Amino acid sequence: MSDCNPKSIPCDPSANKLDVSSDSENLCDPKLFREIVGSLIYLMTCTRPDICYVVTLLSQHLTRPTNAHLNLCKFVLKYLKGTILFSLRFVKSEDPMQITGFSDSDWGGSSDRKSISGYVFKSSSSSSLISWKSKKQNIVALSSCKAEYIALTYAVQGAIFLKQLLCDMDGYDEPVGIFVDNRGAIDLAKNPVHHQRSKHIDIRYHFIRAIIQDNKAVLSFVPSEENMADMFTKPVTRQSLLKFKFSLPKEQSERQKWLDVIPPRENFVVDPDKFFVCEIHWGADPPLIKLRGGSMRPGIPPSIFYVPASCLSSPNSHLARRKLKTNY
């Protein structure tokens, strides 16, 4: 896989229909598949929420994987090769601490018609993600409202854990804001009355009502196209990945003035013997590399300047990446 062509999305758009449309044979030895999935789970848990959905999908087939599942694993590895420098960046922020979450579900999104739940949480408006999860629901939801309601219950459980953790650390006691793109699920969570359409829902999913009444969580509506958790419930498109790239912190956004002075140079080649790669800002568009060790024109401080991240595709890219891993 070291010489494979990189991919721009984590998985094939039809990955959620793999079991229905594929007649692939079972693997004779599933050991390699299980080793790859185990490594992907570690990577997804630590720093790569963008592969959360596909890793969750693959982990459901550890018992009897097929060649199609192994090919999907290779697809993920190709995506990781093209985004090997992607990471979560945590910096000191002036924004106040406010846990904010997004919840979503894909009704009947799996081959057995069970829905897929997903949620994400941020510690402030400008922070990276601090918690994320993609999970197939244990029951078959009879409506999209019920699927969203169950997904919201999972999200509230994660929110309570984060709130208790921060409360033990610094006394944080603010309600957690959770955004949902289904008004029916919001109304069902706020209404403590049992009626004909909700009496079949298991009682364990109704604990969310007590959480809302105690003001530990606040539900708000968000349009589906603005719901960040959508990429944790179904195959994500390239447009969604670019849309939900997290913005730079304020201290970095001040450095955008350099872009007005230094135009992008797509043919610029990083020479690791002359320049020192010290930072990569994936929040910029295009992604930028911060270099030290030279100047490009008069009037620019000679120690720091920016170039597009596309210069890492140069013949010296492996040297630049090695310096980056050592010093970033």
PDB file of C-alpha atoms in Angstrom, residues 41-327:
ATOM      1  CA  ILE A  41      -9.808   1.723  15.607  1.00  0.00           C
ATOM      2  CA  TYR A  42      -6.779   3.000  17.523  1.00  0.00           C
ATOM      3  CA  LEU A  43      -6.224   5.774  15.006  1.00  0.00           C
ATOM      4  CA  MET A  44      -9.897   6.768  14.918  1.00  0.00           C
ATOM      5  CA  THR A  45     -10.142   6.854  18.709  1.00  0.00           C
ATOM      6  CA  CYS A  46      -7.115   9.106  19.133  1.00  0.00           C
ATOM      7  CA  THR A  47      -6.950  11.697  16.369  1.00  0.00           C
ATOM      8  CA  ARG A  48      -9.029  10.857  13.289  1.00  0.00           C
ATOM      9  CA  PRO A  49     -12.780  11.345  13.749  1.00  0.00           C
ATOM     10  CA  ASP A  50     -13.188  11.620   9.969  1.00  0.00           C
ATOM     11  CA  ILE A  51     -12.852   7.820   9.615  1.00  0.00           C
ATOM     12  CA  CYS A  52     -15.193   7.037  12.528  1.00  0.00           C
ATOM     13  CA  TYR A  53     -18.140   5.902  10.400  1.00  0.00           C
ATOM     14  CA  VAL A  54     -16.248   3.547   8.104  1.00  0.00           C
ATOM     15  CA  VAL A  55     -14.226   2.046  10.978  1.00  0.00           C
ATOM     16  CA  THR A  56     -17.452   1.375  12.878  1.00  0.00           C
ATOM     17  CA  LEU A  57     -18.846  -0.270   9.743  1.00  0.00           C
ATOM     18  CA  LEU A  58     -15.794  -2.478   9.270  1.00  0.00           C
ATOM     19  CA  SER A  59     -15.680  -3.514  12.930  1.00  0.00           C
ATOM     20  CA  GLN A  60     -19.113  -5.130  12.520  1.00  0.00           C
ATOM     21  CA  HIS A  61     -17.653  -7.768  10.188  1.00  0.00           C
ATOM     22  CA  LEU A  62     -14.699  -9.129  12.149  1.00  0.00           C
ATOM     23  CA  THR A  63     -16.203 -12.611  12.401  1.00  0.00           C
ATOM     24  CA  ARG A  64     -16.785 -13.376   8.712  1.00  0.00           C
ATOM     25  CA  PRO A  65     -15.177 -10.676   6.545  1.00  0.00           C
ATOM     26  CA  THR A  66     -15.295 -10.885   2.771  1.00  0.00           C
ATOM     27  CA  ASN A  67     -13.017  -9.663   0.008  1.00  0.00           C
ATOM     28  CA  ALA A  68     -15.293  -6.629  -0.359  1.00  0.00           C
ATOM     29  CA  HIS A  69     -14.653  -5.697   3.269  1.00  0.00           C
ATOM     30  CA  LEU A  70     -10.909  -6.057   2.758  1.00  0.00           C
ATOM     31  CA  ASN A  71     -11.113  -3.795  -0.295  1.00  0.00           C
ATOM     32  CA  LEU A  72     -12.946  -1.229   1.818  1.00  0.00           C
ATOM     33  CA  CYS A  73     -10.093  -1.439   4.334  1.00  0.00           C
ATOM     34  CA  LYS A  74      -7.653  -0.690   1.545  1.00  0.00           C
ATOM     35  CA  PHE A  75      -9.803   2.268   0.500  1.00  0.00           C
ATOM     36  CA  VAL A  76      -9.446   3.710   4.005  1.00  0.00           C
ATOM     37  CA  LEU A  77      -5.674   3.178   3.911  1.00  0.00           C
ATOM     38  CA  LYS A  78      -5.502   5.054   0.603  1.00  0.00           C
ATOM     39  CA  TYR A  79      -7.406   7.931   2.181  1.00  0.00           C
ATOM     40  CA  LEU A  80      -5.040   7.958   5.156  1.00  0.00           C
ATOM     41  CA  LYS A  81      -2.064   8.098   2.838  1.00  0.00           C
ATOM     42  CA  GLY A  82      -3.440  11.220   1.177  1.00  0.00           C
ATOM     43  CA  THR A  83      -4.223  12.828   4.541  1.00  0.00           C
ATOM     44  CA  ILE A  84      -1.310  11.532   6.587  1.00  0.00           C
ATOM     45  CA  LEU A  85      -0.704  14.976   8.098  1.00  0.00           C
ATOM     46  CA  PHE A  86      -4.301  15.547   9.206  1.00  0.00           C
ATOM     47  CA  SER A  87      -4.654  15.900  12.966  1.00  0.00           C
ATOM     48  CA  LEU A  88      -6.635  17.552  15.741  1.00  0.00           C
ATOM     49  CA  ARG A  89      -5.008  20.749  16.956  1.00  0.00           C
ATOM     50  CA  PHE A  90      -5.627  21.987  20.491  1.00  0.00           C
ATOM     51  CA  VAL A  91      -4.423  25.483  21.382  1.00  0.00           C
ATOM     52  CA  LYS A  92      -5.190  27.979  24.101  1.00  0.00           C
ATOM     53  CA  SER A  93      -8.386  29.824  23.281  1.00  0.00           C
ATOM     54  CA  GLU A  94      -9.935  33.065  24.511  1.00  0.00           C
ATOM     55  CA  ASP A  95     -13.435  31.676  23.989  1.00  0.00           C
ATOM     56  CA  PRO A  96     -15.282  30.653  27.173  1.00  0.00           C
ATOM     57  CA  MET A  97     -15.715  26.995  27.985  1.00  0.00           C
ATOM     58  CA  GLN A  98     -19.045  25.780  26.592  1.00  0.00           C
ATOM     59  CA  ILE A  99     -19.614  22.129  25.716  1.00  0.00           C
ATOM     60  CA  THR A 100     -21.561  21.928  22.469  1.00  0.00           C
ATOM     61  CA  GLY A 101     -22.706  18.763  20.739  1.00  0.00           C
ATOM     62  CA  PHE A 102     -24.364  17.626  17.519  1.00  0.00           C
ATOM     63  CA  SER A 103     -26.525  14.526  17.185  1.00  0.00           C
ATOM     64  CA  ASP A 104     -27.805  12.769  14.088  1.00  0.00           C
ATOM     65  CA  SER A 105     -28.992   9.399  12.790  1.00  0.00           C
ATOM     66  CA  ASP A 106     -29.407   7.638   9.461  1.00  0.00           C
ATOM     67  CA  TRP A 107     -32.781   5.900   9.603  1.00  0.00           C
ATOM     68  CA  GLY A 108     -32.487   2.288   8.425  1.00  0.00           C
ATOM     69  CA  GLY A 109     -28.982   2.963   7.188  1.00  0.00           C
ATOM     70  CA  SER A 110     -27.569  -0.529   7.773  1.00  0.00           C
ATOM     71  CA  SER A 111     -28.252  -3.723   5.837  1.00  0.00           C
ATOM     72  CA  ASP A 112     -30.447  -5.143   8.648  1.00  0.00           C
ATOM     73  CA  ARG A 113     -32.506  -1.905   8.620  1.00  0.00           C
ATOM     74  CA  LYS A 114     -31.191  -0.725  11.951  1.00  0.00           C
ATOM     75  CA  SER A 115     -30.325   2.963  12.135  1.00  0.00           C
ATOM     76  CA  ILE A 116     -26.871   4.485  12.623  1.00  0.00           C
ATOM     77  CA  SER A 117     -26.379   7.020  15.420  1.00  0.00           C
ATOM     78  CA  GLY A 118     -23.613   9.589  15.610  1.00  0.00           C
ATOM     79  CA  TYR A 119     -22.621  12.493  17.826  1.00  0.00           C
ATOM     80  CA  VAL A 120     -19.726  14.914  18.303  1.00  0.00           C
ATOM     81  CA  PHE A 121     -18.783  17.388  21.042  1.00  0.00           C
ATOM     82  CA  LYS A 122     -16.616  20.502  21.164  1.00  0.00           C
ATOM     83  CA  SER A 123     -15.364  22.345  24.244  1.00  0.00           C
ATOM     84  CA  SER A 124     -15.863  25.808  22.691  1.00  0.00           C
ATOM     85  CA  SER A 125     -16.922  27.421  19.447  1.00  0.00           C
ATOM     86  CA  SER A 126     -13.373  27.418  18.036  1.00  0.00           C
ATOM     87  CA  SER A 127     -11.970  24.183  19.490  1.00  0.00           C
ATOM     88  CA  SER A 128     -11.350  20.862  17.808  1.00  0.00           C
ATOM     89  CA  LEU A 129     -13.553  17.891  18.584  1.00  0.00           C
ATOM     90  CA  ILE A 130     -13.095  16.396  22.034  1.00  0.00           C
ATOM     91  CA  SER A 131     -15.524  13.468  21.755  1.00  0.00           C
ATOM     92  CA  TRP A 132     -17.183  11.578  18.914  1.00  0.00           C
ATOM     93  CA  LYS A 133     -18.998   8.310  18.325  1.00  0.00           C
ATOM     94  CA  SER A 134     -20.727   6.318  15.598  1.00  0.00           C
ATOM     95  CA  LYS A 135     -22.892   3.375  16.641  1.00  0.00           C
ATOM     96  CA  LYS A 136     -25.480   1.075  15.116  1.00  0.00           C
ATOM     97  CA  GLN A 137     -28.664   1.137  17.175  1.00  0.00           C
ATOM     98  CA  ASN A 138     -29.706  -2.047  18.958  1.00  0.00           C
ATOM     99  CA  ILE A 139     -33.308  -1.970  17.741  1.00  0.00           C
ATOM    100  CA  VAL A 140     -35.138  -1.259  14.490  1.00  0.00           C
ATOM    101  CA  ALA A 141     -36.670   2.220  14.662  1.00  0.00           C
ATOM    102  CA  LEU A 142     -40.185   2.529  13.298  1.00  0.00           C
ATOM    103  CA  SER A 143     -39.712   6.133  12.180  1.00  0.00           C
ATOM    104  CA  SER A 144     -37.014   8.698  11.592  1.00  0.00           C
ATOM    105  CA  CYS A 145     -38.231  10.561  14.673  1.00  0.00           C
ATOM    106  CA  LYS A 146     -37.613   7.523  16.866  1.00  0.00           C
ATOM    107  CA  ALA A 147     -34.207   6.950  15.278  1.00  0.00           C
ATOM    108  CA  GLU A 148     -33.241  10.562  16.028  1.00  0.00           C
ATOM    109  CA  TYR A 149     -34.630  10.239  19.555  1.00  0.00           C
ATOM    110  CA  ILE A 150     -32.494   7.176  20.279  1.00  0.00           C
ATOM    111  CA  ALA A 151     -29.434   8.895  18.776  1.00  0.00           C
ATOM    112  CA  LEU A 152     -30.152  11.916  20.963  1.00  0.00           C
ATOM    113  CA  THR A 153     -30.226   9.653  24.018  1.00  0.00           C
ATOM    114  CA  TYR A 154     -26.729   8.370  23.189  1.00  0.00           C
ATOM    115  CA  ALA A 155     -25.541  11.957  22.764  1.00  0.00           C
ATOM    116  CA  VAL A 156     -26.984  13.010  26.131  1.00  0.00           C
ATOM    117  CA  GLN A 157     -25.176  10.121  27.809  1.00  0.00           C
ATOM    118  CA  GLY A 158     -21.890  11.365  26.335  1.00  0.00           C
ATOM    119  CA  ALA A 159     -22.723  14.937  27.345  1.00  0.00           C
ATOM    120  CA  ILE A 160     -23.341  13.956  30.988  1.00  0.00           C
ATOM    121  CA  PHE A 161     -19.990  12.172  31.117  1.00  0.00           C
ATOM    122  CA  LEU A 162     -18.125  15.200  29.733  1.00  0.00           C
ATOM    123  CA  LYS A 163     -19.923  17.559  32.094  1.00  0.00           C
ATOM    124  CA  GLN A 164     -19.094  15.438  35.143  1.00  0.00           C
ATOM    125  CA  LEU A 165     -15.474  15.170  34.024  1.00  0.00           C
ATOM    126  CA  LEU A 166     -15.089  18.944  33.647  1.00  0.00           C
ATOM    127  CA  CYS A 167     -16.962  19.508  36.906  1.00  0.00           C
ATOM    128  CA  ASP A 168     -14.370  17.400  38.748  1.00  0.00           C
ATOM    129  CA  MET A 169     -11.532  19.285  37.027  1.00  0.00           C
ATOM    130  CA  ASP A 170     -12.577  22.950  37.345  1.00  0.00           C
ATOM    131  CA  GLY A 171     -16.130  23.076  38.711  1.00  0.00           C
ATOM    132  CA  TYR A 172     -17.827  23.440  35.305  1.00  0.00           C
ATOM    133  CA  ASP A 173     -21.601  23.382  35.831  1.00  0.00           C
ATOM    134  CA  GLU A 174     -23.147  24.865  32.682  1.00  0.00           C
ATOM    135  CA  PRO A 175     -25.848  23.031  30.712  1.00  0.00           C
ATOM    136  CA  VAL A 176     -24.642  21.230  27.598  1.00  0.00           C
ATOM    137  CA  GLY A 177     -26.046  22.477  24.308  1.00  0.00           C
ATOM    138  CA  ILE A 178     -26.994  19.748  21.837  1.00  0.00           C
ATOM    139  CA  PHE A 179     -28.102  20.462  18.270  1.00  0.00           C
ATOM    140  CA  VAL A 180     -30.497  18.116  16.463  1.00  0.00           C
ATOM    141  CA  ASP A 181     -31.925  18.306  12.944  1.00  0.00           C
ATOM    142  CA  ASN A 182     -35.301  16.689  13.781  1.00  0.00           C
ATOM    143  CA  ARG A 183     -37.936  18.843  15.440  1.00  0.00           C
ATOM    144  CA  GLY A 184     -40.082  15.808  16.261  1.00  0.00           C
ATOM    145  CA  ALA A 185     -37.298  14.279  18.368  1.00  0.00           C
ATOM    146  CA  ILE A 186     -36.817  17.590  20.198  1.00  0.00           C
ATOM    147  CA  ASP A 187     -40.530  17.870  20.984  1.00  0.00           C
ATOM    148  CA  LEU A 188     -40.664  14.237  22.090  1.00  0.00           C
ATOM    149  CA  ALA A 189     -37.742  14.772  24.472  1.00  0.00           C
ATOM    150  CA  LYS A 190     -39.292  17.905  25.984  1.00  0.00           C
ATOM    151  CA  ASN A 191     -42.801  16.474  26.363  1.00  0.00           C
ATOM    152  CA  PRO A 192     -43.092  14.228  29.461  1.00  0.00           C
ATOM    153  CA  VAL A 193     -46.543  12.931  28.444  1.00  0.00           C
ATOM    154  CA  HIS A 194     -46.766   9.407  27.007  1.00  0.00           C
ATOM    155  CA  HIS A 195     -49.068   9.096  24.028  1.00  0.00           C
ATOM    156  CA  GLN A 196     -49.958   6.589  21.332  1.00  0.00           C
ATOM    157  CA  ARG A 197     -47.010   7.327  19.074  1.00  0.00           C
ATOM    158  CA  SER A 198     -44.306   7.069  21.756  1.00  0.00           C
ATOM    159  CA  LYS A 199     -45.526   4.454  24.230  1.00  0.00           C
ATOM    160  CA  HIS A 200     -43.672   1.668  22.379  1.00  0.00           C
ATOM    161  CA  ILE A 201     -40.275   3.362  22.925  1.00  0.00           C
ATOM    162  CA  ASP A 202     -38.221   1.597  25.560  1.00  0.00           C
ATOM    163  CA  ILE A 203     -38.209   3.361  28.909  1.00  0.00           C
ATOM    164  CA  ARG A 204     -34.397   3.504  28.968  1.00  0.00           C
ATOM    165  CA  TYR A 205     -34.474   6.052  26.155  1.00  0.00           C
ATOM    166  CA  HIS A 206     -36.797   8.355  28.097  1.00  0.00           C
ATOM    167  CA  PHE A 207     -34.215   9.272  30.743  1.00  0.00           C
ATOM    168  CA  ILE A 208     -33.330  12.194  28.496  1.00  0.00           C
ATOM    169  CA  ARG A 209     -36.519  13.915  29.650  1.00  0.00           C
ATOM    170  CA  ALA A 210     -35.271  14.025  33.249  1.00  0.00           C
ATOM    171  CA  ILE A 211     -31.939  15.441  32.068  1.00  0.00           C
ATOM    172  CA  ILE A 212     -33.701  18.259  30.218  1.00  0.00           C
ATOM    173  CA  GLN A 213     -36.019  19.030  33.125  1.00  0.00           C
ATOM    174  CA  ASP A 214     -32.973  19.303  35.426  1.00  0.00           C
ATOM    175  CA  ASN A 215     -31.436  21.797  32.950  1.00  0.00           C
ATOM    176  CA  LYS A 216     -28.367  19.627  32.421  1.00  0.00           C
ATOM    177  CA  ALA A 217     -28.830  19.709  28.658  1.00  0.00           C
ATOM    178  CA  VAL A 218     -30.483  22.163  26.252  1.00  0.00           C
ATOM    179  CA  LEU A 219     -31.772  20.997  22.868  1.00  0.00           C
ATOM    180  CA  SER A 220     -31.770  23.223  19.793  1.00  0.00           C
ATOM    181  CA  PHE A 221     -32.672  22.716  16.164  1.00  0.00           C
ATOM    182  CA  VAL A 222     -30.064  22.886  13.413  1.00  0.00           C
ATOM    183  CA  PRO A 223     -30.600  22.367   9.655  1.00  0.00           C
ATOM    184  CA  SER A 224     -29.390  19.024   8.333  1.00  0.00           C
ATOM    185  CA  GLU A 225     -26.794  20.639   6.088  1.00  0.00           C
ATOM    186  CA  GLU A 226     -25.257  22.329   9.142  1.00  0.00           C
ATOM    187  CA  ASN A 227     -25.267  19.239  11.351  1.00  0.00           C
ATOM    188  CA  MET A 228     -21.679  18.218  11.978  1.00  0.00           C
ATOM    189  CA  ALA A 229     -22.697  14.734  13.165  1.00  0.00           C
ATOM    190  CA  ASP A 230     -24.059  13.831   9.727  1.00  0.00           C
ATOM    191  CA  MET A 231     -20.657  12.517   8.611  1.00  0.00           C
ATOM    192  CA  PHE A 232     -20.742   9.995  11.480  1.00  0.00           C
ATOM    193  CA  THR A 233     -23.909   8.285  10.229  1.00  0.00           C
ATOM    194  CA  LYS A 234     -23.289   7.743   6.520  1.00  0.00           C
ATOM    195  CA  PRO A 235     -20.489   7.847   3.922  1.00  0.00           C
ATOM    196  CA  VAL A 236     -19.182  11.393   3.795  1.00  0.00           C
ATOM    197  CA  THR A 237     -18.685  13.333   0.581  1.00  0.00           C
ATOM    198  CA  ARG A 238     -15.701  15.489  -0.247  1.00  0.00           C
ATOM    199  CA  GLN A 239     -17.866  18.607  -0.051  1.00  0.00           C
ATOM    200  CA  SER A 240     -18.915  17.746   3.508  1.00  0.00           C
ATOM    201  CA  LEU A 241     -15.320  17.167   4.552  1.00  0.00           C
ATOM    202  CA  LEU A 242     -14.314  20.575   3.229  1.00  0.00           C
ATOM    203  CA  LYS A 243     -17.379  22.239   4.750  1.00  0.00           C
ATOM    204  CA  PHE A 244     -16.835  20.930   8.255  1.00  0.00           C
ATOM    205  CA  LYS A 245     -13.114  21.609   8.390  1.00  0.00           C
ATOM    206  CA  PHE A 246     -12.697  23.460  11.660  1.00  0.00           C
ATOM    207  CA  SER A 247     -11.629  27.089  11.487  1.00  0.00           C
ATOM    208  CA  LEU A 248      -8.341  28.348  12.819  1.00  0.00           C
ATOM    209  CA  PRO A 249      -8.211  29.689  16.380  1.00  0.00           C
ATOM    210  CA  LYS A 250      -8.220  33.471  16.714  1.00  0.00           C
ATOM    211  CA  GLU A 251      -4.493  33.709  17.358  1.00  0.00           C
ATOM    212  CA  GLN A 252      -3.870  31.969  14.051  1.00  0.00           C
ATOM    213  CA  SER A 253      -6.501  33.893  12.101  1.00  0.00           C
ATOM    214  CA  GLU A 254      -4.477  37.049  12.715  1.00  0.00           C
ATOM    215  CA  ARG A 255      -1.731  35.487  10.613  1.00  0.00           C
ATOM    216  CA  GLN A 256      -4.050  35.480   7.606  1.00  0.00           C
ATOM    217  CA  LYS A 257      -2.616  38.925   6.761  1.00  0.00           C
ATOM    218  CA  TRP A 258       0.403  37.067   5.413  1.00  0.00           C
ATOM    219  CA  LEU A 259      -1.796  35.660   2.676  1.00  0.00           C
ATOM    220  CA  ASP A 260      -2.361  39.165   1.337  1.00  0.00           C
ATOM    221  CA  VAL A 261       1.383  39.648   0.988  1.00  0.00           C
ATOM    222  CA  ILE A 262       2.504  36.166  -0.060  1.00  0.00           C
ATOM    223  CA  PRO A 263       0.435  34.807  -2.943  1.00  0.00           C
ATOM    224  CA  PRO A 264       0.186  31.000  -3.251  1.00  0.00           C
ATOM    225  CA  ARG A 265       2.967  29.425  -5.274  1.00  0.00           C
ATOM    226  CA  GLU A 266       1.875  25.995  -6.423  1.00  0.00           C
ATOM    227  CA  ASN A 267       5.273  25.212  -7.946  1.00  0.00           C
ATOM    228  CA  PHE A 268       7.189  26.012  -4.775  1.00  0.00           C
ATOM    229  CA  VAL A 269       9.371  23.091  -3.625  1.00  0.00           C
ATOM    230  CA  VAL A 270      10.384  22.612  -0.001  1.00  0.00           C
ATOM    231  CA  ASP A 271      14.098  22.045   0.337  1.00  0.00           C
ATOM    232  CA  PRO A 272      14.550  20.546   3.838  1.00  0.00           C
ATOM    233  CA  ASP A 273      18.207  21.567   3.806  1.00  0.00           C
ATOM    234  CA  LYS A 274      17.228  25.266   3.620  1.00  0.00           C
ATOM    235  CA  PHE A 275      13.800  25.487   5.207  1.00  0.00           C
ATOM    236  CA  PHE A 276      12.366  24.236   8.472  1.00  0.00           C
ATOM    237  CA  VAL A 277       8.730  23.046   8.460  1.00  0.00           C
ATOM    238  CA  CYS A 278       7.333  24.123  11.820  1.00  0.00           C
ATOM    239  CA  GLU A 279       3.523  24.136  11.430  1.00  0.00           C
ATOM    240  CA  ILE A 280       0.732  23.092   9.089  1.00  0.00           C
ATOM    241  CA  HIS A 281      -2.607  24.935   9.176  1.00  0.00           C
ATOM    242  CA  TRP A 282      -5.262  22.690   7.669  1.00  0.00           C
ATOM    243  CA  GLY A 283      -7.992  25.177   8.599  1.00  0.00           C
ATOM    244  CA  ALA A 284      -6.871  27.563   5.868  1.00  0.00           C
ATOM    245  CA  ASP A 285      -8.057  27.205   2.288  1.00  0.00           C
ATOM    246  CA  PRO A 286      -5.810  26.102   0.705  1.00  0.00           C
ATOM    247  CA  PRO A 287      -3.980  24.425   3.619  1.00  0.00           C
ATOM    248  CA  LEU A 288      -0.800  26.281   4.473  1.00  0.00           C
ATOM    249  CA  ILE A 289       2.668  25.305   5.645  1.00  0.00           C
ATOM    250  CA  LYS A 290       4.555  27.634   7.941  1.00  0.00           C
ATOM    251  CA  LEU A 291       8.257  27.688   7.065  1.00  0.00           C
ATOM    252  CA  ARG A 292      11.294  29.185   8.715  1.00  0.00           C
ATOM    253  CA  GLY A 293      14.656  29.945   7.278  1.00  0.00           C
ATOM    254  CA  GLY A 294      14.330  32.329   4.349  1.00  0.00           C
ATOM    255  CA  SER A 295      12.398  35.174   2.711  1.00  0.00           C
ATOM    256  CA  MET A 296      10.596  35.281  -0.599  1.00  0.00           C
ATOM    257  CA  ARG A 297      10.550  39.021  -1.295  1.00  0.00           C
ATOM    258  CA  PRO A 298      11.614  42.363   0.255  1.00  0.00           C
ATOM    259  CA  GLY A 299       9.514  43.571   3.153  1.00  0.00           C
ATOM    260  CA  ILE A 300       8.771  40.064   4.451  1.00  0.00           C
ATOM    261  CA  PRO A 301      10.393  39.040   7.748  1.00  0.00           C
ATOM    262  CA  PRO A 302      13.161  36.618   6.790  1.00  0.00           C
ATOM    263  CA  SER A 303      12.344  34.017   9.461  1.00  0.00           C
ATOM    264  CA  ILE A 304       8.709  33.030   8.750  1.00  0.00           C
ATOM    265  CA  PHE A 305       6.503  32.673   5.667  1.00  0.00           C
ATOM    266  CA  TYR A 306       3.678  30.499   4.339  1.00  0.00           C
ATOM    267  CA  VAL A 307       3.324  28.311   1.250  1.00  0.00           C
ATOM    268  CA  PRO A 308       0.496  26.007   0.098  1.00  0.00           C
ATOM    269  CA  ALA A 309       0.528  22.492   1.488  1.00  0.00           C
ATOM    270  CA  SER A 310       0.617  21.179  -2.075  1.00  0.00           C
ATOM    271  CA  CYS A 311       4.380  21.648  -2.008  1.00  0.00           C
ATOM    272  CA  LEU A 312       4.564  18.451   0.073  1.00  0.00           C
ATOM    273  CA  SER A 313       3.955  16.594  -3.179  1.00  0.00           C
ATOM    274  CA  SER A 314       7.471  17.548  -4.243  1.00  0.00           C
ATOM    275  CA  PRO A 315      10.302  14.990  -4.640  1.00  0.00           C
ATOM    276  CA  ASN A 316      11.541  16.075  -1.205  1.00  0.00           C
ATOM    277  CA  SER A 317       8.196  15.445   0.491  1.00  0.00           C
ATOM    278  CA  HIS A 318       9.415  12.453   2.502  1.00  0.00           C
ATOM    279  CA  LEU A 319      12.196  14.568   4.012  1.00  0.00           C
ATOM    280  CA  ALA A 320       9.823  17.421   4.778  1.00  0.00           C
ATOM    281  CA  ARG A 321       7.374  15.073   6.459  1.00  0.00           C
ATOM    282  CA  ARG A 322      10.149  13.506   8.509  1.00  0.00           C
ATOM    283  CA  LYS A 323      11.159  16.930   9.801  1.00  0.00           C
ATOM    284  CA  LEU A 324       7.538  17.744  10.460  1.00  0.00           C
ATOM    285  CA  LYS A 325       6.957  14.618  12.582  1.00  0.00           C
ATOM    286  CA  THR A 326      10.114  15.375  14.552  1.00  0.00           C
ATOM    287  CA  ASN A 327       9.581  19.065  15.239  1.00  0.00           C
TER     288      ASN A 327
END
